[in-house]
PDB file of C-alpha atoms in Angstrom:
ATOM      1  CA  UNK A   1     -45.150 -40.640  11.633  1.00  0.00           C
ATOM      2  CA  UNK A   2     -47.759 -43.412  11.462  1.00  0.00           C
ATOM      3  CA  UNK A   3     -47.431 -46.655  13.412  1.00  0.00           C
ATOM      4  CA  UNK A   4     -46.655 -48.449  10.138  1.00  0.00           C
ATOM      5  CA  UNK A   5     -43.949 -45.878   9.406  1.00  0.00           C
ATOM      6  CA  UNK A   6     -42.424 -46.476  12.822  1.00  0.00           C
ATOM      7  CA  UNK A   7     -42.690 -50.254  12.569  1.00  0.00           C
ATOM      8  CA  UNK A   8     -40.732 -50.488   9.315  1.00  0.00           C
ATOM      9  CA  UNK A   9     -37.459 -48.964  10.581  1.00  0.00           C
ATOM     10  CA  UNK A  10     -37.734 -51.018  13.754  1.00  0.00           C
ATOM     11  CA  UNK A  11     -38.201 -54.201  11.705  1.00  0.00           C
ATOM     12  CA  UNK A  12     -35.161 -53.281   9.589  1.00  0.00           C
ATOM     13  CA  UNK A  13     -33.076 -52.735  12.712  1.00  0.00           C
ATOM     14  CA  UNK A  14     -34.248 -56.055  14.160  1.00  0.00           C
ATOM     15  CA  UNK A  15     -33.479 -57.734  10.844  1.00  0.00           C
ATOM     16  CA  UNK A  16     -29.921 -56.392  10.845  1.00  0.00           C
ATOM     17  CA  UNK A  17     -29.564 -57.667  14.397  1.00  0.00           C
ATOM     18  CA  UNK A  18     -30.640 -61.093  13.165  1.00  0.00           C
ATOM     19  CA  UNK A  19     -27.890 -61.083  10.531  1.00  0.00           C
ATOM     20  CA  UNK A  20     -25.277 -60.282  13.164  1.00  0.00           C
ATOM     21  CA  UNK A  21     -26.601 -62.881  15.594  1.00  0.00           C
ATOM     22  CA  UNK A  22     -26.587 -65.535  12.855  1.00  0.00           C
ATOM     23  CA  UNK A  23     -22.881 -64.925  12.212  1.00  0.00           C
ATOM     24  CA  UNK A  24     -22.127 -64.969  15.932  1.00  0.00           C
ATOM     25  CA  UNK A  25     -24.166 -68.147  16.424  1.00  0.00           C
ATOM     26  CA  UNK A  26     -22.216 -69.980  13.713  1.00  0.00           C
ATOM     27  CA  UNK A  27     -18.948 -68.904  15.287  1.00  0.00           C
ATOM     28  CA  UNK A  28     -20.102 -70.033  18.731  1.00  0.00           C
ATOM     29  CA  UNK A  29     -21.315 -73.381  17.365  1.00  0.00           C
ATOM     30  CA  UNK A  30     -18.003 -73.999  15.615  1.00  0.00           C
ATOM     31  CA  UNK A  31     -16.126 -73.264  18.854  1.00  0.00           C
ATOM     32  CA  UNK A  32     -18.337 -75.248  21.238  1.00  0.00           C
ATOM     33  CA  UNK A  33     -19.271 -78.161  18.957  1.00  0.00           C
ATOM     34  CA  UNK A  34     -16.019 -79.035  17.159  1.00  0.00           C
ATOM     35  CA  UNK A  35     -17.409 -82.385  15.996  1.00  0.00           C
ATOM     36  CA  UNK A  36     -19.471 -80.452  13.449  1.00  0.00           C
ATOM     37  CA  UNK A  37     -16.296 -79.219  11.800  1.00  0.00           C
ATOM     38  CA  UNK A  38     -15.213 -75.704  10.985  1.00  0.00           C
ATOM     39  CA  UNK A  39     -17.398 -72.788  10.044  1.00  0.00           C
ATOM     40  CA  UNK A  40     -19.622 -73.480   7.023  1.00  0.00           C
ATOM     41  CA  UNK A  41     -18.682 -72.035   3.645  1.00  0.00           C
ATOM     42  CA  UNK A  42     -19.260 -68.410   2.733  1.00  0.00           C
ATOM     43  CA  UNK A  43     -22.331 -69.184   0.606  1.00  0.00           C
ATOM     44  CA  UNK A  44     -23.981 -71.077   3.455  1.00  0.00           C
ATOM     45  CA  UNK A  45     -23.162 -68.349   5.974  1.00  0.00           C
ATOM     46  CA  UNK A  46     -24.587 -65.658   3.702  1.00  0.00           C
ATOM     47  CA  UNK A  47     -27.736 -67.707   3.141  1.00  0.00           C
ATOM     48  CA  UNK A  48     -28.348 -68.435   6.825  1.00  0.00           C
ATOM     49  CA  UNK A  49     -27.609 -64.837   7.795  1.00  0.00           C
ATOM     50  CA  UNK A  50     -30.008 -63.485   5.174  1.00  0.00           C
ATOM     51  CA  UNK A  51     -32.731 -65.945   6.163  1.00  0.00           C
ATOM     52  CA  UNK A  52     -32.301 -65.128   9.843  1.00  0.00           C
ATOM     53  CA  UNK A  53     -32.441 -61.405   9.099  1.00  0.00           C
ATOM     54  CA  UNK A  54     -35.658 -61.793   7.108  1.00  0.00           C
ATOM     55  CA  UNK A  55     -37.227 -63.883   9.878  1.00  0.00           C
ATOM     56  CA  UNK A  56     -36.215 -61.344  12.530  1.00  0.00           C
ATOM     57  CA  UNK A  57     -37.777 -58.508  10.559  1.00  0.00           C
ATOM     58  CA  UNK A  58     -40.936 -60.482   9.813  1.00  0.00           C
ATOM     59  CA  UNK A  59     -41.335 -61.502  13.459  1.00  0.00           C
ATOM     60  CA  UNK A  60     -40.886 -57.895  14.588  1.00  0.00           C
ATOM     61  CA  UNK A  61     -43.626 -56.799  12.189  1.00  0.00           C
ATOM     62  CA  UNK A  62     -45.931 -59.674  13.117  1.00  0.00           C
ATOM     63  CA  UNK A  63     -45.553 -59.687  16.892  1.00  0.00           C
ATOM     64  CA  UNK A  64     -44.594 -56.073  17.485  1.00  0.00           C
ATOM     65  CA  UNK A  65     -42.486 -54.971  20.431  1.00  0.00           C
ATOM     66  CA  UNK A  66     -44.131 -57.470  22.745  1.00  0.00           C
ATOM     67  CA  UNK A  67     -42.470 -59.161  25.699  1.00  0.00           C
ATOM     68  CA  UNK A  68     -42.594 -62.483  23.869  1.00  0.00           C
ATOM     69  CA  UNK A  69     -40.670 -61.219  20.823  1.00  0.00           C
ATOM     70  CA  UNK A  70     -37.189 -62.154  22.186  1.00  0.00           C
ATOM     71  CA  UNK A  71     -38.311 -65.762  22.665  1.00  0.00           C
ATOM     72  CA  UNK A  72     -39.434 -66.061  19.052  1.00  0.00           C
ATOM     73  CA  UNK A  73     -36.289 -64.336  17.803  1.00  0.00           C
ATOM     74  CA  UNK A  74     -34.364 -67.049  19.622  1.00  0.00           C
ATOM     75  CA  UNK A  75     -36.474 -69.635  17.802  1.00  0.00           C
ATOM     76  CA  UNK A  76     -35.525 -67.978  14.511  1.00  0.00           C
ATOM     77  CA  UNK A  77     -31.779 -67.792  15.033  1.00  0.00           C
ATOM     78  CA  UNK A  78     -31.380 -71.253  16.559  1.00  0.00           C
ATOM     79  CA  UNK A  79     -33.992 -72.755  14.259  1.00  0.00           C
ATOM     80  CA  UNK A  80     -32.066 -71.690  11.168  1.00  0.00           C
ATOM     81  CA  UNK A  81     -28.831 -73.065  12.629  1.00  0.00           C
ATOM     82  CA  UNK A  82     -30.436 -76.358  13.608  1.00  0.00           C
ATOM     83  CA  UNK A  83     -31.941 -76.732  10.144  1.00  0.00           C
ATOM     84  CA  UNK A  84     -28.551 -76.038   8.552  1.00  0.00           C
ATOM     85  CA  UNK A  85     -26.836 -78.616  10.738  1.00  0.00           C
ATOM     86  CA  UNK A  86     -29.537 -81.231  10.201  1.00  0.00           C
ATOM     87  CA  UNK A  87     -29.300 -80.866   6.422  1.00  0.00           C
ATOM     88  CA  UNK A  88     -25.504 -81.093   6.463  1.00  0.00           C
ATOM     89  CA  UNK A  89     -24.985 -83.737   9.147  1.00  0.00           C
ATOM     90  CA  UNK A  90     -28.394 -85.379   9.773  1.00  0.00           C
ATOM     91  CA  UNK A  91     -27.927 -84.321  13.370  1.00  0.00           C
ATOM     92  CA  UNK A  92     -29.767 -82.106  15.846  1.00  0.00           C
ATOM     93  CA  UNK A  93     -27.182 -81.401  18.579  1.00  0.00           C
ATOM     94  CA  UNK A  94     -28.529 -81.810  22.096  1.00  0.00           C
ATOM     95  CA  UNK A  95     -26.918 -78.597  23.420  1.00  0.00           C
ATOM     96  CA  UNK A  96     -28.685 -76.480  20.804  1.00  0.00           C
ATOM     97  CA  UNK A  97     -32.046 -78.199  21.233  1.00  0.00           C
ATOM     98  CA  UNK A  98     -31.760 -77.887  25.025  1.00  0.00           C
ATOM     99  CA  UNK A  99     -30.824 -74.214  24.737  1.00  0.00           C
ATOM    100  CA  UNK A 100     -33.828 -73.609  22.508  1.00  0.00           C
ATOM    101  CA  UNK A 101     -36.070 -75.272  25.093  1.00  0.00           C
ATOM    102  CA  UNK A 102     -34.657 -73.891  28.353  1.00  0.00           C
ATOM    103  CA  UNK A 103     -33.856 -70.372  27.157  1.00  0.00           C
ATOM    104  CA  UNK A 104     -37.181 -70.218  25.338  1.00  0.00           C
ATOM    105  CA  UNK A 105     -39.035 -71.247  28.477  1.00  0.00           C
ATOM    106  CA  UNK A 106     -37.149 -68.615  30.489  1.00  0.00           C
ATOM    107  CA  UNK A 107     -37.952 -65.863  27.982  1.00  0.00           C
ATOM    108  CA  UNK A 108     -41.603 -66.860  27.795  1.00  0.00           C
ATOM    109  CA  UNK A 109     -41.684 -66.911  31.598  1.00  0.00           C
ATOM    110  CA  UNK A 110     -40.423 -63.326  31.631  1.00  0.00           C
ATOM    111  CA  UNK A 111     -43.075 -62.415  29.090  1.00  0.00           C
ATOM    112  CA  UNK A 112     -45.816 -63.960  31.202  1.00  0.00           C
ATOM    113  CA  UNK A 113     -44.415 -62.258  34.306  1.00  0.00           C
ATOM    114  CA  UNK A 114     -44.616 -58.870  32.611  1.00  0.00           C
ATOM    115  CA  UNK A 115     -48.184 -59.352  31.416  1.00  0.00           C
ATOM    116  CA  UNK A 116     -49.438 -61.565  34.277  1.00  0.00           C
ATOM    117  CA  UNK A 117     -50.860 -63.991  31.698  1.00  0.00           C
ATOM    118  CA  UNK A 118     -49.850 -67.350  33.148  1.00  0.00           C
ATOM    119  CA  UNK A 119     -52.329 -69.440  31.163  1.00  0.00           C
ATOM    120  CA  UNK A 120     -50.170 -69.039  28.046  1.00  0.00           C
ATOM    121  CA  UNK A 121     -47.093 -70.345  29.860  1.00  0.00           C
ATOM    122  CA  UNK A 122     -48.973 -73.357  31.199  1.00  0.00           C
ATOM    123  CA  UNK A 123     -50.312 -74.064  27.707  1.00  0.00           C
ATOM    124  CA  UNK A 124     -46.769 -73.777  26.330  1.00  0.00           C
ATOM    125  CA  UNK A 125     -45.429 -76.345  28.789  1.00  0.00           C
ATOM    126  CA  UNK A 126     -48.361 -78.630  28.022  1.00  0.00           C
ATOM    127  CA  UNK A 127     -47.792 -78.186  24.295  1.00  0.00           C
ATOM    128  CA  UNK A 128     -44.140 -79.169  24.695  1.00  0.00           C
ATOM    129  CA  UNK A 129     -45.133 -82.339  26.546  1.00  0.00           C
ATOM    130  CA  UNK A 130     -47.878 -83.227  24.053  1.00  0.00           C
ATOM    131  CA  UNK A 131     -45.767 -82.817  20.915  1.00  0.00           C
ATOM    132  CA  UNK A 132     -42.827 -84.600  22.526  1.00  0.00           C
ATOM    133  CA  UNK A 133     -45.101 -87.500  23.466  1.00  0.00           C
ATOM    134  CA  UNK A 134     -46.592 -87.738  19.971  1.00  0.00           C
ATOM    135  CA  UNK A 135     -43.168 -87.779  18.324  1.00  0.00           C
ATOM    136  CA  UNK A 136     -41.878 -90.328  20.832  1.00  0.00           C
ATOM    137  CA  UNK A 137     -44.747 -92.687  20.030  1.00  0.00           C
ATOM    138  CA  UNK A 138     -44.184 -92.216  16.296  1.00  0.00           C
ATOM    139  CA  UNK A 139     -40.446 -92.880  16.718  1.00  0.00           C
ATOM    140  CA  UNK A 140     -41.150 -96.115  18.593  1.00  0.00           C
ATOM    141  CA  UNK A 141     -43.622 -97.209  15.927  1.00  0.00           C
ATOM    142  CA  UNK A 142     -41.470 -96.168  12.960  1.00  0.00           C
ATOM    143  CA  UNK A 143     -37.850 -95.590  14.008  1.00  0.00           C
ATOM    144  CA  UNK A 144     -36.768 -95.248  10.385  1.00  0.00           C
ATOM    145  CA  UNK A 145     -39.145 -92.326   9.865  1.00  0.00           C
ATOM    146  CA  UNK A 146     -38.654 -90.293  13.044  1.00  0.00           C
ATOM    147  CA  UNK A 147     -35.294 -90.022  14.773  1.00  0.00           C
ATOM    148  CA  UNK A 148     -34.680 -89.292  18.437  1.00  0.00           C
ATOM    149  CA  UNK A 149     -33.295 -85.900  17.479  1.00  0.00           C
ATOM    150  CA  UNK A 150     -36.681 -85.069  15.983  1.00  0.00           C
ATOM    151  CA  UNK A 151     -38.356 -86.310  19.160  1.00  0.00           C
ATOM    152  CA  UNK A 152     -36.251 -83.989  21.313  1.00  0.00           C
ATOM    153  CA  UNK A 153     -36.802 -81.061  18.943  1.00  0.00           C
ATOM    154  CA  UNK A 154     -40.556 -81.579  19.242  1.00  0.00           C
ATOM    155  CA  UNK A 155     -40.434 -80.291  22.840  1.00  0.00           C
ATOM    156  CA  UNK A 156     -39.266 -76.729  22.074  1.00  0.00           C
ATOM    157  CA  UNK A 157     -41.397 -76.619  18.926  1.00  0.00           C
ATOM    158  CA  UNK A 158     -44.432 -77.552  21.019  1.00  0.00           C
ATOM    159  CA  UNK A 159     -43.424 -74.966  23.611  1.00  0.00           C
ATOM    160  CA  UNK A 160     -43.395 -72.056  21.175  1.00  0.00           C
ATOM    161  CA  UNK A 161     -46.526 -73.135  19.335  1.00  0.00           C
ATOM    162  CA  UNK A 162     -48.410 -73.951  22.511  1.00  0.00           C
ATOM    163  CA  UNK A 163     -47.741 -70.499  23.933  1.00  0.00           C
ATOM    164  CA  UNK A 164     -49.655 -68.987  21.027  1.00  0.00           C
ATOM    165  CA  UNK A 165     -52.652 -71.311  21.248  1.00  0.00           C
ATOM    166  CA  UNK A 166     -54.006 -74.823  20.815  1.00  0.00           C
ATOM    167  CA  UNK A 167     -54.854 -74.149  17.194  1.00  0.00           C
ATOM    168  CA  UNK A 168     -51.287 -73.083  16.437  1.00  0.00           C
ATOM    169  CA  UNK A 169     -49.990 -76.216  18.143  1.00  0.00           C
ATOM    170  CA  UNK A 170     -52.249 -78.377  15.997  1.00  0.00           C
ATOM    171  CA  UNK A 171     -51.567 -76.588  12.726  1.00  0.00           C
ATOM    172  CA  UNK A 172     -47.839 -76.226  13.301  1.00  0.00           C
ATOM    173  CA  UNK A 173     -47.398 -79.847  14.304  1.00  0.00           C
ATOM    174  CA  UNK A 174     -49.397 -81.135  11.341  1.00  0.00           C
ATOM    175  CA  UNK A 175     -47.735 -78.761   8.889  1.00  0.00           C
ATOM    176  CA  UNK A 176     -44.342 -80.193   9.793  1.00  0.00           C
ATOM    177  CA  UNK A 177     -45.408 -83.605   8.487  1.00  0.00           C
ATOM    178  CA  UNK A 178     -46.900 -82.050   5.351  1.00  0.00           C
ATOM    179  CA  UNK A 179     -43.696 -80.146   4.567  1.00  0.00           C
ATOM    180  CA  UNK A 180     -41.616 -83.216   5.353  1.00  0.00           C
ATOM    181  CA  UNK A 181     -43.680 -85.295   2.932  1.00  0.00           C
ATOM    182  CA  UNK A 182     -43.440 -82.679   0.191  1.00  0.00           C
ATOM    183  CA  UNK A 183     -39.677 -82.408   0.671  1.00  0.00           C
ATOM    184  CA  UNK A 184     -39.282 -86.174   0.453  1.00  0.00           C
ATOM    185  CA  UNK A 185     -41.271 -86.342  -2.796  1.00  0.00           C
ATOM    186  CA  UNK A 186     -39.300 -83.462  -4.321  1.00  0.00           C
ATOM    187  CA  UNK A 187     -35.934 -85.019  -3.424  1.00  0.00           C
ATOM    188  CA  UNK A 188     -37.001 -88.381  -4.820  1.00  0.00           C
ATOM    189  CA  UNK A 189     -38.238 -86.774  -8.042  1.00  0.00           C
ATOM    190  CA  UNK A 190     -34.936 -84.909  -8.356  1.00  0.00           C
ATOM    191  CA  UNK A 191     -33.140 -88.222  -7.745  1.00  0.00           C
ATOM    192  CA  UNK A 192     -31.337 -86.795  -4.726  1.00  0.00           C
ATOM    193  CA  UNK A 193     -32.926 -89.409  -2.488  1.00  0.00           C
ATOM    194  CA  UNK A 194     -34.750 -92.726  -2.677  1.00  0.00           C
ATOM    195  CA  UNK A 195     -37.332 -94.476  -0.556  1.00  0.00           C
ATOM    196  CA  UNK A 196     -34.628 -95.800   1.749  1.00  0.00           C
ATOM    197  CA  UNK A 197     -32.769 -92.510   2.151  1.00  0.00           C
ATOM    198  CA  UNK A 198     -32.565 -90.683   5.448  1.00  0.00           C
ATOM    199  CA  UNK A 199     -34.108 -87.249   4.951  1.00  0.00           C
ATOM    200  CA  UNK A 200     -33.640 -84.538   7.567  1.00  0.00           C
ATOM    201  CA  UNK A 201     -37.000 -83.836   9.207  1.00  0.00           C
ATOM    202  CA  UNK A 202     -35.840 -81.059  11.544  1.00  0.00           C
ATOM    203  CA  UNK A 203     -35.964 -78.317   8.878  1.00  0.00           C
ATOM    204  CA  UNK A 204     -39.597 -79.170   8.093  1.00  0.00           C
ATOM    205  CA  UNK A 205     -40.548 -79.020  11.781  1.00  0.00           C
ATOM    206  CA  UNK A 206     -38.813 -75.680  12.267  1.00  0.00           C
ATOM    207  CA  UNK A 207     -40.149 -74.173   9.039  1.00  0.00           C
ATOM    208  CA  UNK A 208     -43.669 -75.220  10.021  1.00  0.00           C
ATOM    209  CA  UNK A 209     -43.278 -73.708  13.479  1.00  0.00           C
ATOM    210  CA  UNK A 210     -41.956 -70.372  12.226  1.00  0.00           C
ATOM    211  CA  UNK A 211     -44.498 -70.284   9.416  1.00  0.00           C
ATOM    212  CA  UNK A 212     -47.303 -70.851  11.901  1.00  0.00           C
ATOM    213  CA  UNK A 213     -45.994 -68.098  14.165  1.00  0.00           C
ATOM    214  CA  UNK A 214     -45.897 -65.643  11.262  1.00  0.00           C
ATOM    215  CA  UNK A 215     -49.164 -66.599   9.602  1.00  0.00           C
ATOM    216  CA  UNK A 216     -51.404 -67.896  12.377  1.00  0.00           C
ATOM    217  CA  UNK A 217     -50.365 -66.020  15.509  1.00  0.00           C
TER     218      UNK A 217
END
């Protein structure tokens, strides 16, 4: 069997794992963060599970069975959940953002330990600090445009993008603003928002990060 033939079943298996982990993550979030309410509706759960499964499979195909794959799978499963919560509640819960940062750093550390490539880990930590600092400055300048939840989310986003490279950090960070702007225009045109509406920015940041990982890694 060719490498492509082997990769496809593995990606399918990883994708199915993503579906299961999405369902488990929603259950865990509902139990540990009761302020968010009960489990989301069936349609939302099916959508998030399907999206997580697709991302898991795509990441497995893109990155292969590398040591860093678990870290980016974590980004996928928690990223989808954070986006869902931000859309529904305009909230990025600190425990989830912190888990994404700390667990991601630990998994990337294990990856660097296995390959003895420490420059990537240092770049990841630097990327987290840089993107966090940029978002903090923007939030202080324009508090109505960037919330503190977005500022905190910038740290793990910078971590994952920085591990891949400086170019990915630049493109992924910039793409988040582009997607956020497009989303705002679309919602205004559809009359689901106006110029004074609060529009969740977390989903744009996370979509940009995952898109950059898949397309520019």
